[in-house]
Short mmCIF file of C-alpha atoms in Angstrom, two decimals:
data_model
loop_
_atom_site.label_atom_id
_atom_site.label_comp_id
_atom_site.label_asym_id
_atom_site.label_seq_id
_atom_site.Cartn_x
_atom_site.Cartn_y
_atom_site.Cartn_z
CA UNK S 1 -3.02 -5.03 8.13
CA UNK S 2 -2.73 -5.51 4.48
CA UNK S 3 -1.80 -2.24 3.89
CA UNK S 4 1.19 -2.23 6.39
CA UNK S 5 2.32 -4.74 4.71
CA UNK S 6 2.57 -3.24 1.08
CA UNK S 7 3.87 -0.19 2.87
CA UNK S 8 7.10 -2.63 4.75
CA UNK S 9 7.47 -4.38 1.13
CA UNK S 10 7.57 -1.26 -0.83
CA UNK S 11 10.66 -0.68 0.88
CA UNK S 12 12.35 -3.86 -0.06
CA UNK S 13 14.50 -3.22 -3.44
CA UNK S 14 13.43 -5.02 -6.35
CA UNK S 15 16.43 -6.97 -9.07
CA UNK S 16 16.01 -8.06 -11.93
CA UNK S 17 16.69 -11.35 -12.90
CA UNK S 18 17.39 -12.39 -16.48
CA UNK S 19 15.65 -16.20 -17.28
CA UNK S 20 14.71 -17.91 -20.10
CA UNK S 21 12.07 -16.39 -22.17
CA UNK S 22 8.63 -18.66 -21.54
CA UNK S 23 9.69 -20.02 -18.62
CA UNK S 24 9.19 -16.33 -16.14
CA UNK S 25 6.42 -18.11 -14.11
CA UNK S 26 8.44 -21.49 -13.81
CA UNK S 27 11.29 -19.53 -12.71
CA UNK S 28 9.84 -17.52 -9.88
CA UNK S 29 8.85 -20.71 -8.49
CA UNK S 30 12.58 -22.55 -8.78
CA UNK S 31 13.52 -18.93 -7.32
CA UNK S 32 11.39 -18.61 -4.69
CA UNK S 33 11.80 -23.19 -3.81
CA UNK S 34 15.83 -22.74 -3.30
CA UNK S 35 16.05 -19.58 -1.88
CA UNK S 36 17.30 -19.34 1.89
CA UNK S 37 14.07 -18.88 3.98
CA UNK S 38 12.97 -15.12 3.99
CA UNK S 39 15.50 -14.22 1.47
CA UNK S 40 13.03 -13.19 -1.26
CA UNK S 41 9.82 -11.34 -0.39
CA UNK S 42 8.31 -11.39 -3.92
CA UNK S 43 9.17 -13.07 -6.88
CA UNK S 44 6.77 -12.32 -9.82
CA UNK S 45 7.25 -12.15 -13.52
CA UNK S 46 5.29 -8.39 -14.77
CA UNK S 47 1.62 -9.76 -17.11
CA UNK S 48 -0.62 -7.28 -18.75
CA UNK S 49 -3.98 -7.55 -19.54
CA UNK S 50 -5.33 -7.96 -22.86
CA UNK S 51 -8.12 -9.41 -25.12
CA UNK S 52 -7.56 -12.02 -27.64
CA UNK S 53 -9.95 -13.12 -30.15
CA UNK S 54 -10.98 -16.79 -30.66
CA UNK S 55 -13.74 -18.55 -32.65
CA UNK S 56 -15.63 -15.21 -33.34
CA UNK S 57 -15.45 -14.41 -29.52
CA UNK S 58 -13.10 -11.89 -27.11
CA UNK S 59 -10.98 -13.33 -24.21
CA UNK S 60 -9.23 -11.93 -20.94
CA UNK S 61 -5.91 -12.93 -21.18
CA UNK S 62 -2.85 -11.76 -19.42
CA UNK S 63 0.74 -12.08 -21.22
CA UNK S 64 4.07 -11.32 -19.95
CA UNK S 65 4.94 -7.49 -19.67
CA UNK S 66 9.35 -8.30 -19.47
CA UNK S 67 9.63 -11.58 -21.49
CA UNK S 68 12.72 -13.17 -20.27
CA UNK S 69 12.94 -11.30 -17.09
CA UNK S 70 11.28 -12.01 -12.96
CA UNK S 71 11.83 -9.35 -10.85
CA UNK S 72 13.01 -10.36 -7.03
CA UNK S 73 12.38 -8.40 -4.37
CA UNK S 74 14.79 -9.00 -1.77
CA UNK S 75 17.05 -7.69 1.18
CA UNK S 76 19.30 -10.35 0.75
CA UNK S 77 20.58 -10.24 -3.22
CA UNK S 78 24.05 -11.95 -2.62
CA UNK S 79 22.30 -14.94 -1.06
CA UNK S 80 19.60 -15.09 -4.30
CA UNK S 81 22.62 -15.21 -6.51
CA UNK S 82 24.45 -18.14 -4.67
CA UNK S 83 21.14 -20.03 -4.78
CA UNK S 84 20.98 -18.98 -8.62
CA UNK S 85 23.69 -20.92 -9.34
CA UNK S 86 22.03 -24.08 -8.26
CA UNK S 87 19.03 -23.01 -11.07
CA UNK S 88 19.74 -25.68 -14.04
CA UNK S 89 18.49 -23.25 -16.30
CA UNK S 90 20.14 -20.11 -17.54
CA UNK S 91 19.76 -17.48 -14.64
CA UNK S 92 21.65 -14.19 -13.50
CA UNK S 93 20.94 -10.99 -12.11
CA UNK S 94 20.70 -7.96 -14.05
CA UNK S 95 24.09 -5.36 -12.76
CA UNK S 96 25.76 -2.47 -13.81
CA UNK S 97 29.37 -2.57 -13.91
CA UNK S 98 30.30 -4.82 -10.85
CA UNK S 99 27.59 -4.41 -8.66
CA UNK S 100 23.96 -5.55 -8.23
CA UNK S 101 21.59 -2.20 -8.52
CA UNK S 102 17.96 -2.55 -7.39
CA UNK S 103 15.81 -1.34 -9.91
CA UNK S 104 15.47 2.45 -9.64
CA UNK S 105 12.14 4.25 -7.71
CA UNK S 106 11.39 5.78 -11.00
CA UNK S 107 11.72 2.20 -12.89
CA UNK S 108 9.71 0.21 -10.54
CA UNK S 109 6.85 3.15 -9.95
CA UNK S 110 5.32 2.22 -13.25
CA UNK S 111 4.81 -1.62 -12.33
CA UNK S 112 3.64 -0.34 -8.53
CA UNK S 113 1.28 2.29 -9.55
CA UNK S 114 -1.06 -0.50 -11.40
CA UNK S 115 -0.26 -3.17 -9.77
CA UNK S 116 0.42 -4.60 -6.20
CA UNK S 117 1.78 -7.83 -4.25
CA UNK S 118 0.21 -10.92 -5.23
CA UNK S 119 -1.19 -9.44 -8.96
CA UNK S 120 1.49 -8.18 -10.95
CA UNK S 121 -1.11 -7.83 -14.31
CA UNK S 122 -1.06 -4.25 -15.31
CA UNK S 123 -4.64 -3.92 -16.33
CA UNK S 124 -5.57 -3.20 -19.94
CA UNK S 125 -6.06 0.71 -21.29
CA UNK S 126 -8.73 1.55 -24.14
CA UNK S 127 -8.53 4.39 -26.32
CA UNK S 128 -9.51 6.09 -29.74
CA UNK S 129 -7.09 6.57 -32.54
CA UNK S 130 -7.34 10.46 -34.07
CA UNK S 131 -5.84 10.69 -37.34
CA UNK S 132 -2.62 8.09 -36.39
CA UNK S 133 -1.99 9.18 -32.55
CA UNK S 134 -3.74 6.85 -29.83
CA UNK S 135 -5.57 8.74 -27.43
CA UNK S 136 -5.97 6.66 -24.77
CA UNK S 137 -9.62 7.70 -22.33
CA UNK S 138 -8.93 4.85 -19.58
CA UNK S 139 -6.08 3.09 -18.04
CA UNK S 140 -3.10 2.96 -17.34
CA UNK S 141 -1.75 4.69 -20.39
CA UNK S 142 -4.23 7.61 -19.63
CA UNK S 143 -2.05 10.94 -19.89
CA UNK S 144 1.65 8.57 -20.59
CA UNK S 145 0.67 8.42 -24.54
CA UNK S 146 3.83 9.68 -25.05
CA UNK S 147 5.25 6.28 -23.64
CA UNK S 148 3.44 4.39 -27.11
CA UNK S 149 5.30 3.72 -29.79
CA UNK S 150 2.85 1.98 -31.68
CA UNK S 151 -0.18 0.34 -31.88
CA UNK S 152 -1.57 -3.11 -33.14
CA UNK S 153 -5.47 -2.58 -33.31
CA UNK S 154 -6.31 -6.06 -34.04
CA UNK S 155 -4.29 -7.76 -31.16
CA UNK S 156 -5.32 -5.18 -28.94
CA UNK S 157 -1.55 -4.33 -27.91
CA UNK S 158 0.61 -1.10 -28.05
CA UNK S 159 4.84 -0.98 -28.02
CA UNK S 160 5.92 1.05 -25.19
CA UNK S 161 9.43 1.69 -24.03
CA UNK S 162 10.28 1.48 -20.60
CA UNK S 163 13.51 1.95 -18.90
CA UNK S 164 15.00 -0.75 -16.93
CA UNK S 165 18.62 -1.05 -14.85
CA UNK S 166 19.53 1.92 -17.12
CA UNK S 167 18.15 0.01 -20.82
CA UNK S 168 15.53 0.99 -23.10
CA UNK S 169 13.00 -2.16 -23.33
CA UNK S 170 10.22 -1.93 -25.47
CA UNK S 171 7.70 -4.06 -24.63
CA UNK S 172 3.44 -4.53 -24.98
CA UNK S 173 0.75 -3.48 -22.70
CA UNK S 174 -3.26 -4.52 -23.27
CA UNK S 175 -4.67 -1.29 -25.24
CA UNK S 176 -8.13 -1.61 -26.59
CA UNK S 177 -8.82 0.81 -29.58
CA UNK S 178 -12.75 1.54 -29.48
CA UNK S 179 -14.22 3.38 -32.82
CA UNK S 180 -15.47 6.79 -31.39
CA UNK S 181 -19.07 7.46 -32.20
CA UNK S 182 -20.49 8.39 -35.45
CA UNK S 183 -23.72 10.47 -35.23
CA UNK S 184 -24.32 10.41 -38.78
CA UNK S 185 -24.02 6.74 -39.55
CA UNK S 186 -26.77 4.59 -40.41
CA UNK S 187 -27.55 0.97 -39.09
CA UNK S 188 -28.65 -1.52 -41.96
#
């Protein structure tokens, strides 16, 4: 059952909406509250996984992947922008030129090959660093290293650019950086 069901959503295009940066999760609520009924079949705002550390200890945490963007998946676009106008808050979908363009297959596979309806957290990769270059062993970033930018070791992040509605976005996905093993080091 489930599974004809991701198949019938997976053909519903996906728009982005641009919102107010910190308030994704907030939005996709107002979105999906004043919508016409059956208008939008998913609103969720992209998360990754990663680990932060507090008091000497690591936590799961997930973070927003598109800060200042929801994603709407929806047959009906023209009626989700009437409705955004109702929003108080600064909404509008994404276009190009004139009209409203669902997100590319290409754009969207990224987010749908780690993810699916209902948990939109792309999970978090781990990798070695040789010389500067990440290698990354498990993941989602397993064999798309060229997709990193960069890498910050000690918030357990890496930049990656994406492309969205035709624009570059660089933005952070989880990537834990283990040291690889030593054989000739020494415990004290």
């Amino acid at each position: 059952m489930e599974r004809k069901q991701t198949q019938a959503t997976s053909e519903v295009p996906w728009y982005v909406v641009n919102v107010p940066t910190g308030k994704e999760t907030k939005m996709c609520q107002v979105i999906e509250r004043i919508a016409p009924e059956g208008a939008v079949i998913e609103c969720f705002s992209p998360r990754y996984a990663t680990q932060i550390k507090r008091a000497g200890e690591w936590l799961d945490v997930q973070k927003t992947l598109l800060p200042g963007y929801v994603v709407v998946a929806t047959r009906q676009i023209s009626a989700v922008k009437r409705c955004l106008r109702k929003v108080p808050e600064y909404a509008r979908v994404l276009s190009m030129g004139e009209s409203f363009v669902p997100l590319a297959s290409e754009e969207r596979a990224w987010i749908e090959a780690f993810t699916y309806e209902g948990d939109r957290c792309v999970p978090m990769s781990m990798g070695v660093m040789e010389g500067d270059r990440a290698v990354v062993v498990s993941g989602p970033l397993k064999g798309r290293e060229a997709l990193i930018k960069s890498v910050n070791r000690h918030r357990s992040i890496a930049y990656v650019e994406l492309q969205i509605c035709g624009r570059i976005v660089t933005t952070k996905v989880g990537l834990g950086i283990v040291s690889p093993k030593d054989d000739s080091s020494t415990d004290s």
